[in-house]
PDB file of C-alpha atoms in Angstrom:
ATOM      1  CA  MET Y  27     -18.595 -42.111 -13.184  1.00  0.00           C
ATOM      2  CA  ASP Y  28     -15.614 -40.143 -11.791  1.00  0.00           C
ATOM      3  CA  GLU Y  29     -16.384 -36.803 -10.187  1.00  0.00           C
ATOM      4  CA  GLU Y  30     -15.006 -33.764 -12.016  1.00  0.00           C
ATOM      5  CA  PRO Y  31     -11.929 -32.442 -10.120  1.00  0.00           C
ATOM      6  CA  LEU Y  32     -11.884 -28.847  -8.927  1.00  0.00           C
ATOM      7  CA  VAL Y  33      -8.727 -28.135 -10.941  1.00  0.00           C
ATOM      8  CA  ARG Y  34      -7.638 -29.918 -14.102  1.00  0.00           C
ATOM      9  CA  TRP Y  35      -3.945 -29.283 -14.431  1.00  0.00           C
ATOM     10  CA  ASP Y  36      -3.827 -30.572 -17.999  1.00  0.00           C
ATOM     11  CA  TRP Y  37      -6.281 -27.833 -19.028  1.00  0.00           C
ATOM     12  CA  ILE Y  38      -4.031 -25.202 -17.438  1.00  0.00           C
ATOM     13  CA  GLY Y  39      -1.029 -26.533 -19.329  1.00  0.00           C
ATOM     14  CA  ARG Y  40      -2.832 -26.519 -22.677  1.00  0.00           C
ATOM     15  CA  ASN Y  41      -4.247 -23.014 -22.182  1.00  0.00           C
ATOM     16  CA  TRP Y  42      -1.289 -21.381 -20.448  1.00  0.00           C
ATOM     17  CA  PRO Y  43      -0.439 -19.009 -23.374  1.00  0.00           C
ATOM     18  CA  THR Y  44      -4.043 -17.740 -23.345  1.00  0.00           C
ATOM     19  CA  ILE Y  45      -3.943 -17.338 -19.558  1.00  0.00           C
ATOM     20  CA  GLN Y  46      -0.722 -15.313 -19.851  1.00  0.00           C
ATOM     21  CA  ASP Y  47      -2.310 -13.015 -22.441  1.00  0.00           C
ATOM     22  CA  LEU Y  48      -5.358 -12.485 -20.226  1.00  0.00           C
ATOM     23  CA  LEU Y  49      -3.110 -11.802 -17.232  1.00  0.00           C
ATOM     24  CA  ALA Y  50      -1.085  -9.200 -19.171  1.00  0.00           C
ATOM     25  CA  ASP Y  51      -4.296  -7.543 -20.394  1.00  0.00           C
ATOM     26  CA  HIS Y  52      -5.620  -7.520 -16.828  1.00  0.00           C
ATOM     27  CA  VAL Y  53      -2.463  -5.875 -15.482  1.00  0.00           C
ATOM     28  CA  VAL Y  54      -2.601  -3.088 -18.070  1.00  0.00           C
ATOM     29  CA  MET Y  55      -6.301  -2.359 -17.528  1.00  0.00           C
ATOM     30  CA  ALA Y  56      -5.893  -2.409 -13.746  1.00  0.00           C
ATOM     31  CA  LEU Y  57      -2.731  -0.349 -13.306  1.00  0.00           C
ATOM     32  CA  VAL Y  58      -3.005   2.293 -16.038  1.00  0.00           C
ATOM     33  CA  PRO Y  59      -6.202   3.788 -14.530  1.00  0.00           C
ATOM     34  CA  VAL Y  60      -4.514   3.985 -11.111  1.00  0.00           C
ATOM     35  CA  VAL Y  61      -1.465   5.767 -12.535  1.00  0.00           C
ATOM     36  CA  VAL Y  62      -3.606   8.174 -14.559  1.00  0.00           C
ATOM     37  CA  GLY Y  63      -5.895   8.692 -11.565  1.00  0.00           C
ATOM     38  CA  LEU Y  64      -2.903   9.567  -9.382  1.00  0.00           C
ATOM     39  CA  LEU Y  65      -1.554  12.042 -11.947  1.00  0.00           C
ATOM     40  CA  ILE Y  66      -4.952  13.783 -11.997  1.00  0.00           C
ATOM     41  CA  ALA Y  67      -5.539  13.502  -8.243  1.00  0.00           C
ATOM     42  CA  LEU Y  68      -2.255  15.201  -7.300  1.00  0.00           C
ATOM     43  CA  PRO Y  69      -3.046  18.611  -8.852  1.00  0.00           C
ATOM     44  CA  LEU Y  70      -6.701  18.387  -7.822  1.00  0.00           C
ATOM     45  CA  GLY Y  71      -5.643  17.525  -4.274  1.00  0.00           C
ATOM     46  CA  LEU Y  72      -3.203  20.436  -4.228  1.00  0.00           C
ATOM     47  CA  ALA Y  73      -5.982  22.718  -5.443  1.00  0.00           C
ATOM     48  CA  GLY Y  74      -8.274  21.341  -2.745  1.00  0.00           C
ATOM     49  CA  VAL Y  75      -5.721  22.180  -0.056  1.00  0.00           C
ATOM     50  CA  ARG Y  76      -5.113  25.671  -1.412  1.00  0.00           C
ATOM     51  CA  TRP Y  77      -8.778  26.472  -2.073  1.00  0.00           C
ATOM     52  CA  ARG Y  78     -10.826  24.574   0.486  1.00  0.00           C
ATOM     53  CA  TRP Y  79     -14.112  25.618  -1.145  1.00  0.00           C
ATOM     54  CA  LEU Y  80     -13.139  23.515  -4.172  1.00  0.00           C
ATOM     55  CA  TYR Y  81     -12.500  20.349  -2.189  1.00  0.00           C
ATOM     56  CA  GLN Y  82     -16.027  19.407  -1.079  1.00  0.00           C
ATOM     57  CA  PRO Y  83     -17.681  19.743  -4.538  1.00  0.00           C
ATOM     58  CA  THR Y  84     -14.848  17.738  -6.120  1.00  0.00           C
ATOM     59  CA  VAL Y  85     -15.028  14.949  -3.545  1.00  0.00           C
ATOM     60  CA  GLY Y  86     -18.827  14.977  -3.698  1.00  0.00           C
ATOM     61  CA  LEU Y  87     -18.728  14.474  -7.460  1.00  0.00           C
ATOM     62  CA  MET Y  88     -16.162  11.688  -7.142  1.00  0.00           C
ATOM     63  CA  ASN Y  89     -18.277   9.970  -4.485  1.00  0.00           C
ATOM     64  CA  VAL Y  90     -21.278  10.031  -6.819  1.00  0.00           C
ATOM     65  CA  VAL Y  91     -19.154   8.467  -9.564  1.00  0.00           C
ATOM     66  CA  TYR Y  92     -17.779   5.863  -7.145  1.00  0.00           C
ATOM     67  CA  SER Y  93     -21.286   4.864  -6.094  1.00  0.00           C
ATOM     68  CA  LEU Y  94     -22.289   4.027  -9.665  1.00  0.00           C
ATOM     69  CA  PRO Y  95     -22.279   0.283 -10.488  1.00  0.00           C
ATOM     70  CA  SER Y  96     -19.261  -0.435 -12.657  1.00  0.00           C
ATOM     71  CA  LEU Y  97     -21.184  -2.645 -15.087  1.00  0.00           C
ATOM     72  CA  ALA Y  98     -23.749   0.093 -15.692  1.00  0.00           C
ATOM     73  CA  VAL Y  99     -20.987   2.608 -16.442  1.00  0.00           C
ATOM     74  CA  PHE Y 100     -19.294   0.172 -18.827  1.00  0.00           C
ATOM     75  CA  ILE Y 101     -22.555  -0.280 -20.723  1.00  0.00           C
ATOM     76  CA  VAL Y 102     -23.191   3.471 -20.919  1.00  0.00           C
ATOM     77  CA  LEU Y 103     -19.709   4.001 -22.387  1.00  0.00           C
ATOM     78  CA  ILE Y 104     -20.045   1.363 -25.113  1.00  0.00           C
ATOM     79  CA  PRO Y 105     -21.604   3.760 -27.689  1.00  0.00           C
ATOM     80  CA  LEU Y 106     -18.698   6.186 -27.101  1.00  0.00           C
ATOM     81  CA  THR Y 107     -15.688   3.924 -26.636  1.00  0.00           C
ATOM     82  CA  GLY Y 108     -16.811   0.702 -28.316  1.00  0.00           C
ATOM     83  CA  LEU Y 109     -17.603  -2.834 -27.235  1.00  0.00           C
ATOM     84  CA  ALA Y 110     -14.800  -5.022 -25.885  1.00  0.00           C
ATOM     85  CA  THR Y 111     -12.207  -2.229 -25.749  1.00  0.00           C
ATOM     86  CA  ARG Y 112      -9.744  -1.381 -23.009  1.00  0.00           C
ATOM     87  CA  THR Y 113     -10.958   2.221 -22.982  1.00  0.00           C
ATOM     88  CA  THR Y 114     -14.476   1.164 -21.983  1.00  0.00           C
ATOM     89  CA  VAL Y 115     -13.048  -0.501 -18.887  1.00  0.00           C
ATOM     90  CA  MET Y 116     -10.241   1.902 -18.016  1.00  0.00           C
ATOM     91  CA  VAL Y 117     -12.180   5.187 -18.110  1.00  0.00           C
ATOM     92  CA  PRO Y 118     -14.530   4.282 -15.205  1.00  0.00           C
ATOM     93  CA  LEU Y 119     -11.662   2.714 -13.264  1.00  0.00           C
ATOM     94  CA  THR Y 120      -9.727   5.981 -13.573  1.00  0.00           C
ATOM     95  CA  PHE Y 121     -12.600   7.887 -11.979  1.00  0.00           C
ATOM     96  CA  TYR Y 122     -12.937   5.247  -9.257  1.00  0.00           C
ATOM     97  CA  ALA Y 123      -9.220   5.620  -8.496  1.00  0.00           C
ATOM     98  CA  MET Y 124      -9.562   9.409  -8.358  1.00  0.00           C
ATOM     99  CA  ALA Y 125     -12.431   9.099  -5.883  1.00  0.00           C
ATOM    100  CA  VAL Y 126     -10.036   7.355  -3.489  1.00  0.00           C
ATOM    101  CA  LEU Y 127      -6.862   9.263  -4.280  1.00  0.00           C
ATOM    102  CA  ILE Y 128      -8.081  12.871  -4.136  1.00  0.00           C
ATOM    103  CA  PRO Y 129      -9.057  12.637  -0.428  1.00  0.00           C
ATOM    104  CA  ALA Y 130      -5.814  10.756   0.248  1.00  0.00           C
ATOM    105  CA  VAL Y 131      -3.744  13.557  -1.314  1.00  0.00           C
ATOM    106  CA  VAL Y 132      -5.657  16.245   0.580  1.00  0.00           C
ATOM    107  CA  ASP Y 133      -5.432  14.385   3.894  1.00  0.00           C
ATOM    108  CA  GLY Y 134      -1.732  13.697   3.338  1.00  0.00           C
ATOM    109  CA  LEU Y 135      -0.893  17.327   2.653  1.00  0.00           C
ATOM    110  CA  ALA Y 136      -3.113  18.464   5.520  1.00  0.00           C
ATOM    111  CA  SER Y 137      -1.089  16.218   7.854  1.00  0.00           C
ATOM    112  CA  VAL Y 138       2.044  18.321   7.322  1.00  0.00           C
ATOM    113  CA  PRO Y 139       2.572  20.315  10.571  1.00  0.00           C
ATOM    114  CA  ASP Y 140       2.414  24.091  10.204  1.00  0.00           C
ATOM    115  CA  HIS Y 141       5.748  24.568  11.955  1.00  0.00           C
ATOM    116  CA  VAL Y 142       7.397  22.382   9.297  1.00  0.00           C
ATOM    117  CA  ARG Y 143       6.017  24.566   6.523  1.00  0.00           C
ATOM    118  CA  GLN Y 144       7.088  27.705   8.401  1.00  0.00           C
ATOM    119  CA  SER Y 145      10.585  26.300   8.862  1.00  0.00           C
ATOM    120  CA  ALA Y 146      10.844  25.623   5.127  1.00  0.00           C
ATOM    121  CA  VAL Y 147       9.732  29.178   4.362  1.00  0.00           C
ATOM    122  CA  ALA Y 148      12.264  30.567   6.862  1.00  0.00           C
ATOM    123  CA  MET Y 149      14.991  28.577   5.102  1.00  0.00           C
ATOM    124  CA  GLY Y 150      14.098  30.275   1.823  1.00  0.00           C
ATOM    125  CA  PHE Y 151      12.320  27.386   0.111  1.00  0.00           C
ATOM    126  CA  THR Y 152      10.210  28.393  -2.861  1.00  0.00           C
ATOM    127  CA  PRO Y 153       6.627  27.052  -2.877  1.00  0.00           C
ATOM    128  CA  LEU Y 154       7.537  24.409  -5.468  1.00  0.00           C
ATOM    129  CA  ARG Y 155      10.667  23.311  -3.613  1.00  0.00           C
ATOM    130  CA  ARG Y 156       8.737  23.205  -0.331  1.00  0.00           C
ATOM    131  CA  LEU Y 157       6.098  21.037  -1.964  1.00  0.00           C
ATOM    132  CA  LEU Y 158       8.549  18.592  -3.521  1.00  0.00           C
ATOM    133  CA  GLN Y 159      11.099  18.343  -0.722  1.00  0.00           C
ATOM    134  CA  VAL Y 160       8.983  18.859   2.406  1.00  0.00           C
ATOM    135  CA  GLU Y 161       5.228  18.453   2.000  1.00  0.00           C
ATOM    136  CA  LEU Y 162       4.967  15.546  -0.438  1.00  0.00           C
ATOM    137  CA  PRO Y 163       7.534  13.354   1.391  1.00  0.00           C
ATOM    138  CA  ILE Y 164       5.608  13.809   4.643  1.00  0.00           C
ATOM    139  CA  ALA Y 165       2.320  13.098   2.845  1.00  0.00           C
ATOM    140  CA  VAL Y 166       3.653   9.892   1.235  1.00  0.00           C
ATOM    141  CA  PRO Y 167       2.295   7.396   3.840  1.00  0.00           C
ATOM    142  CA  VAL Y 168      -1.260   8.743   3.586  1.00  0.00           C
ATOM    143  CA  VAL Y 169      -1.165   8.998  -0.217  1.00  0.00           C
ATOM    144  CA  LEU Y 170       0.233   5.478  -0.573  1.00  0.00           C
ATOM    145  CA  ALA Y 171      -2.429   4.127   1.769  1.00  0.00           C
ATOM    146  CA  GLY Y 172      -5.048   5.494  -0.625  1.00  0.00           C
ATOM    147  CA  LEU Y 173      -3.050   4.202  -3.587  1.00  0.00           C
ATOM    148  CA  ARG Y 174      -3.074   0.695  -2.106  1.00  0.00           C
ATOM    149  CA  VAL Y 175      -6.864   0.779  -1.757  1.00  0.00           C
ATOM    150  CA  ALA Y 176      -7.318   2.129  -5.300  1.00  0.00           C
ATOM    151  CA  THR Y 177      -4.959  -0.455  -6.792  1.00  0.00           C
ATOM    152  CA  VAL Y 178      -6.531  -3.493  -5.144  1.00  0.00           C
ATOM    153  CA  ALA Y 179     -10.021  -2.248  -6.059  1.00  0.00           C
ATOM    154  CA  SER Y 180      -8.941  -1.694  -9.670  1.00  0.00           C
ATOM    155  CA  VAL Y 181      -7.463  -5.191  -9.935  1.00  0.00           C
ATOM    156  CA  SER Y 182     -10.765  -6.602  -8.737  1.00  0.00           C
ATOM    157  CA  LEU Y 183     -13.072  -4.426 -10.845  1.00  0.00           C
ATOM    158  CA  VAL Y 184     -11.340  -5.181 -14.139  1.00  0.00           C
ATOM    159  CA  SER Y 185     -12.931  -8.636 -14.046  1.00  0.00           C
ATOM    160  CA  VAL Y 186     -16.406  -7.078 -14.354  1.00  0.00           C
ATOM    161  CA  GLY Y 187     -15.396  -5.838 -17.792  1.00  0.00           C
ATOM    162  CA  ALA Y 188     -15.663  -9.416 -19.063  1.00  0.00           C
ATOM    163  CA  LEU Y 189     -19.431  -8.870 -19.175  1.00  0.00           C
ATOM    164  CA  VAL Y 190     -18.878  -6.266 -21.921  1.00  0.00           C
ATOM    165  CA  GLY Y 191     -16.235  -8.277 -23.722  1.00  0.00           C
ATOM    166  CA  ARG Y 192     -12.970  -7.043 -22.158  1.00  0.00           C
ATOM    167  CA  GLY Y 193     -12.183  -8.066 -18.597  1.00  0.00           C
ATOM    168  CA  GLY Y 194      -8.784  -9.699 -18.587  1.00  0.00           C
ATOM    169  CA  LEU Y 195      -8.904 -12.642 -16.193  1.00  0.00           C
ATOM    170  CA  GLY Y 196     -12.642 -12.103 -15.836  1.00  0.00           C
ATOM    171  CA  TYR Y 197     -13.002 -13.967 -19.130  1.00  0.00           C
ATOM    172  CA  LEU Y 198     -12.062 -17.135 -17.238  1.00  0.00           C
ATOM    173  CA  PHE Y 199     -14.983 -16.611 -14.858  1.00  0.00           C
ATOM    174  CA  ILE Y 200     -17.458 -16.229 -17.731  1.00  0.00           C
ATOM    175  CA  ASP Y 201     -16.009 -19.176 -19.648  1.00  0.00           C
ATOM    176  CA  GLY Y 202     -16.039 -21.470 -16.623  1.00  0.00           C
ATOM    177  CA  TRP Y 203     -19.560 -20.468 -15.600  1.00  0.00           C
ATOM    178  CA  GLN Y 204     -21.016 -20.952 -19.076  1.00  0.00           C
ATOM    179  CA  ARG Y 205     -19.483 -24.424 -19.365  1.00  0.00           C
ATOM    180  CA  GLN Y 206     -20.008 -25.369 -15.709  1.00  0.00           C
ATOM    181  CA  PHE Y 207     -16.271 -26.038 -15.649  1.00  0.00           C
ATOM    182  CA  TYR Y 208     -14.559 -24.960 -12.443  1.00  0.00           C
ATOM    183  CA  THR Y 209     -10.900 -24.933 -13.467  1.00  0.00           C
ATOM    184  CA  PRO Y 210     -10.952 -21.565 -15.312  1.00  0.00           C
ATOM    185  CA  ILE Y 211     -12.866 -19.994 -12.401  1.00  0.00           C
ATOM    186  CA  VAL Y 212     -10.346 -21.225  -9.843  1.00  0.00           C
ATOM    187  CA  VAL Y 213      -7.402 -20.115 -11.999  1.00  0.00           C
ATOM    188  CA  GLY Y 214      -8.954 -16.670 -12.467  1.00  0.00           C
ATOM    189  CA  ILE Y 215      -9.648 -16.205  -8.758  1.00  0.00           C
ATOM    190  CA  VAL Y 216      -6.162 -17.310  -7.743  1.00  0.00           C
ATOM    191  CA  LEU Y 217      -4.445 -15.055 -10.266  1.00  0.00           C
ATOM    192  CA  VAL Y 218      -6.556 -12.012  -9.329  1.00  0.00           C
ATOM    193  CA  VAL Y 219      -5.774 -12.535  -5.638  1.00  0.00           C
ATOM    194  CA  VAL Y 220      -2.065 -13.056  -6.342  1.00  0.00           C
ATOM    195  CA  LEU Y 221      -1.947  -9.987  -8.595  1.00  0.00           C
ATOM    196  CA  ALA Y 222      -3.658  -7.830  -5.967  1.00  0.00           C
ATOM    197  CA  GLY Y 223      -1.308  -9.163  -3.282  1.00  0.00           C
ATOM    198  CA  ILE Y 224       1.812  -8.483  -5.363  1.00  0.00           C
ATOM    199  CA  ALA Y 225       0.665  -4.951  -6.202  1.00  0.00           C
ATOM    200  CA  ASP Y 226      -0.070  -4.232  -2.541  1.00  0.00           C
ATOM    201  CA  LEU Y 227       3.298  -5.658  -1.457  1.00  0.00           C
ATOM    202  CA  LEU Y 228       5.159  -3.531  -4.014  1.00  0.00           C
ATOM    203  CA  LEU Y 229       3.419  -0.400  -2.731  1.00  0.00           C
ATOM    204  CA  ILE Y 230       4.351  -1.303   0.853  1.00  0.00           C
ATOM    205  CA  LEU Y 231       7.977  -1.679  -0.241  1.00  0.00           C
ATOM    206  CA  ALA Y 232       7.762   1.634  -2.109  1.00  0.00           C
ATOM    207  CA  GLN Y 233       6.529   3.333   1.053  1.00  0.00           C
ATOM    208  CA  ARG Y 234       9.449   1.917   3.032  1.00  0.00           C
ATOM    209  CA  LEU Y 235      11.904   3.176   0.417  1.00  0.00           C
ATOM    210  CA  LEU Y 236      10.282   6.619   0.222  1.00  0.00           C
ATOM    211  CA  THR Y 237      10.053   7.060   4.000  1.00  0.00           C
ATOM    212  CA  PRO Y 238      13.421   5.878   5.384  1.00  0.00           C
ATOM    213  CA  TRP Y 239      12.904   7.988   8.521  1.00  0.00           C
ATOM    214  CA  SER Y 240       9.985   5.763   9.546  1.00  0.00           C
ATOM    215  CA  ARG Y 241      12.262   2.691   9.450  1.00  0.00           C
ATOM    216  CA  ALA Y 242      14.885   4.498  11.509  1.00  0.00           C
ATOM    217  CA  ARG Y 243      12.279   5.535  14.082  1.00  0.00           C
ATOM    218  CA  GLY Y 244      10.908   1.998  14.255  1.00  0.00           C
ATOM    219  CA  SER Y 245      14.326   0.477  14.880  1.00  0.00           C
ATOM    220  CA  ALA Y 246      15.287   3.050  17.525  1.00  0.00           C
TER     221      ALA Y 246
END
């Protein structure tokens, strides 16, 4: 009797439309929480820099949320957001992203030298203009470093949602395990790794575009 191959290419060909749908679903559930988390983390990070007493309680709360097992949070949310829905998966992932991004925003803004801020004030910059044109550009490398961590973690954690009926590529893991059929598992792993790698590469390229002075300094 022939041994079952690790990958059956004919199965991939027959199920490619389904794999594409799962991949698209995975991308949405992974990236939307990161974007929403960043939009929330920016004002909270700014508040944490302005009012330092607010920073520690906020980060402490986020750390507690981040320490919770994702599957347990998904299950707790089912009565509120429904079984096998994107919301059940994306709400916890948004909080996980915030737990990484809030400290990154605070650390990035704290890395702006005082003499740079004072120079902007001396030049007549308003607080908003100073933030947008001076502080945030300098904070970009630190913020994007946190964004890279949050994005890769989100891409990985989406798969856990398959245990509550909505996990994108994670469905392939469950399907392959239940049938003791390795091809879906291998396809799922490869696509998750490739997706995480592409997202990380795009963020690296974004950092290079947003910080042209770092390229100039490196080539000097």
